[in-house]
Amino acid sequence: DAGYVLLNYGPWVLETSLLGLFLSMALALFALVYGLRLIAAVIRLPTTLRKVFDRRRSDKARDSFEAGLRRLMEGNWKRAEIDLVRRASDHRSAQLNYLGAARAAQKLGAADRRDHYLQLASQAAPAHDLAVLITQAELQLERGEFAQARETALLLRERDAKSGYAIEL
């Protein structure tokens, strides 16, 4: 005997075996659990997609930064500048991108772009302004802009009087 179950609720009557009742209850529980999981996944979908897109943007920024540095070291100034600036705002160390782009623009003889990148680097990380000032002084010396380089070096010395490289500049 497989058992017999009779359920009566208002005008509805359900007759089934005990095994059928257990299987239908297990199926209903399974549907409830996975239905709730599906609803939770749909609710979390915007956050999950944002994280995926942020990770992808970060990966592309890192790849662009690495390609720009490689091209800068190879002497391909134009491509280095393009790669370093392209995704600089998405990079977690945007200042490094702009400093590299300033060096590339210097090699291309574009002083206006160089100064613009140095300004962007200063805005990207004001707490690390010493790196910008050192790079600016180096590039000005390289370009023969001795008066501006002296002003930059004095400003650098004001900010960090103990820096050996600032004193050397």
Steps between C-alpha positions, in 0.01 A plus 500: 500500500661828385296707743206720427462874557176692473512879535181701507497879503175675419378388156835334417584140564842345441551124502848359454741241630738580785797478261328741257440746784867488609624538143269795429601666830870449416442643153314800645782560752759471221304749286465739794870494590625543143228755424618710794861465382399615154318802642806587713727467196275733299505753783883483521543515121568876473769483769656192343505659154651820639778299663566310178514821296722672759739204500508502120563876489777461758660217303494704180650799681778282640569348157509846340737625771734204455498537121570872534794441733640233269474735202654782704799276580524394134509861384163494321399837645180562305341161575624522861325833548178368347500180707584678824228764463227281346377339822684706760182608677402135551840399639535493878832686470403753236788723607752248368324493164515878470864517609595245234294687241680822596834332435377374162368845405838646601675262262260604224579868566146587613559721804135606521377139523779420744390781730136393465586142602703626796200706610272196467748291700500761774120500509480119496699458823562827684650310795780370274589838352874442550513250214337756272741774603804275457384392155420858405846620607672216314308568181563873522872441544502258209326759285739780601239698692739585782306787657180294530699198619658713775156620616369145501806374690461774761134411542600135530759587761236696693271198508769248597824655618656162588458338160847441357376501144314829553824658625689356203248650258 
